Coordinates of C-alpha atoms in Angstrom, one line a residue:
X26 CA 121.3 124.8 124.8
X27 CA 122.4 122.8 121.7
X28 CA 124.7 124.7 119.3
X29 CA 121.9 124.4 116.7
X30 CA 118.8 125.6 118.8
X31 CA 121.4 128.2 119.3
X32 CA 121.7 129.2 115.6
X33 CA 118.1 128.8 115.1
X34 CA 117.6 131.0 117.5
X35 CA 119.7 133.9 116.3
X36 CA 118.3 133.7 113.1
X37 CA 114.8 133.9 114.1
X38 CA 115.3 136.7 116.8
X39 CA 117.1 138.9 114.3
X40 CA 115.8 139.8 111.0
X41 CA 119.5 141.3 109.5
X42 CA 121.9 138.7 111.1
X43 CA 125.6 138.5 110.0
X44 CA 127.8 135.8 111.2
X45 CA 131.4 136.9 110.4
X46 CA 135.2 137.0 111.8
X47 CA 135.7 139.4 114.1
X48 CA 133.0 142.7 114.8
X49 CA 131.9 144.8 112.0
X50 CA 134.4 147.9 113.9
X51 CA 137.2 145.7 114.1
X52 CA 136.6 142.8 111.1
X53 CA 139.1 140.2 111.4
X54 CA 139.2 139.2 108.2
X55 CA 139.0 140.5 104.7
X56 CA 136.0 138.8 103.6
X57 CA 133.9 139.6 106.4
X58 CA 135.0 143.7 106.5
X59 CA 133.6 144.0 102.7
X60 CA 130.9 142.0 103.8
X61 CA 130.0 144.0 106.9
X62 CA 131.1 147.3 105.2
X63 CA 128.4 146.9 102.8
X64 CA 125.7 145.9 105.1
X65 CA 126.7 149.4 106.7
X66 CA 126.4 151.2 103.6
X67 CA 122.9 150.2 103.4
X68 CA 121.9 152.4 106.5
X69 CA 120.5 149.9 109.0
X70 CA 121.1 148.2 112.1
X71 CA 121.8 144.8 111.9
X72 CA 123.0 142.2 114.4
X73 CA 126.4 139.7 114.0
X74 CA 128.1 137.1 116.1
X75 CA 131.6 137.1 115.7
X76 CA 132.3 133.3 114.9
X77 CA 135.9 133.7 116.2
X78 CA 134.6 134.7 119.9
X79 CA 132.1 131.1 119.1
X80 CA 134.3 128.3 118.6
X81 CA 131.1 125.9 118.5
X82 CA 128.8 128.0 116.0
X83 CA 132.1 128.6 113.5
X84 CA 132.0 124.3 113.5
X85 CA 128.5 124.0 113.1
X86 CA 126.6 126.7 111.1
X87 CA 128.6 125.9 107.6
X88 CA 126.5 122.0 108.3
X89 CA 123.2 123.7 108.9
X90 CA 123.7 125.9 106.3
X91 CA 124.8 124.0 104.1
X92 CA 127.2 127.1 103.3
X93 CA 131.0 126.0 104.4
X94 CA 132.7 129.9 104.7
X95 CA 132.2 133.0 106.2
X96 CA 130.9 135.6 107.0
X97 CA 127.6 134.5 105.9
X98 CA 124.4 137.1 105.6
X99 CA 121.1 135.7 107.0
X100 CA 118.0 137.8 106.2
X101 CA 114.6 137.1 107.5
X102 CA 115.5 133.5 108.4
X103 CA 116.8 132.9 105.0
X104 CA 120.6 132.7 104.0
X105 CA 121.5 135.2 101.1
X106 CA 125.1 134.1 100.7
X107 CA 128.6 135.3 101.5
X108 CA 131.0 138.3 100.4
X109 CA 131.1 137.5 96.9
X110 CA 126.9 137.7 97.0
X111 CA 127.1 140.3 99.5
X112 CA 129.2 142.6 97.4
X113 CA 127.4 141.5 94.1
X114 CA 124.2 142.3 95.4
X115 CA 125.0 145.7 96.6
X116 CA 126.8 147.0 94.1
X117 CA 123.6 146.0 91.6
X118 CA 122.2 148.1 94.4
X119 CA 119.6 144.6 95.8
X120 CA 121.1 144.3 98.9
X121 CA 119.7 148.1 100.0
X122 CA 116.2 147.2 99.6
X123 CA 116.4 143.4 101.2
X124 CA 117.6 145.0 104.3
X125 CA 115.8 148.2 104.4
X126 CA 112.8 145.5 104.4
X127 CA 113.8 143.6 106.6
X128 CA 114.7 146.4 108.7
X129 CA 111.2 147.7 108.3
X130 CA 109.6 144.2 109.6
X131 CA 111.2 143.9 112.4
X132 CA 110.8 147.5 113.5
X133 CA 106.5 146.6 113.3

C-alpha cells in the first residue's frame, strides 16, 4: 500500500486521529505530550500513530497536509492544527466539544 493510501486511510477509519512523536503514555517529545495531554483531558478515546515507529508517514504526511510539524490533530477527516492550536483550542475550552462530537459520530 502507498504511504498515502495509507494516511488516507487512517484518517478516514478514525474520527479523533493524532499523529505525534512517540505514544500518548510515553510522548517523545514536548510538543506532542501537551498535545496528547490535552486531547486526554477532553475525556475520549482517540487513536495516534506514533510517527517515530513510521519512518515513511513522518516524510510524507507534512506534503499531504500541507502542515510541515508535528504532532498534528486530525478530526473527522479534517486537520485542526498542531500544539500551539491544540492547546489554544482547549484552553478556550473548543477542543472538548470537537471531540466529544466526533467521538459521538463514530460511536453511531
Amino acid at each position: 500500500m502507498e504511504t498515502i493510501d495509507k494516511i488516507k486511510k487512517q484518517i478516514e477509519e478514525n474520527s479523533v486521529l493524532l499523529y505525534m512523536k512517540g505514544s500518548p503514555k510515553l510522548p517523545s517529545c514536548g510538543f506532542s505530550s501537551q498535545a496528547a495531554q490535552a486531547l486526554m483531558a477532553c475525556g475520549e478515546k482517540f487513536a495516534y500513530v506514533d510517527i517515530l515507529q513510521n519512518p515513511d508517514i513522518r516524510a510524507e504526511l507534512p506534503k499531504y497536509a500541507h502542515w510541515p510539524t508535528f504532532p498534528q490533530l486530525w478530526v473527522d477527516g479534517e486537520l485542526v492544527g498542531g500544539c500551539d492550536i491544540i492547546l489554544e483550542m482547549f484552553q478556550k475550552g473548543e477542543l472538548q466539544p470537537l471531540i466529544k462530537q466526533a467521538a459521538e459520530k463514530s460511536a453511531e
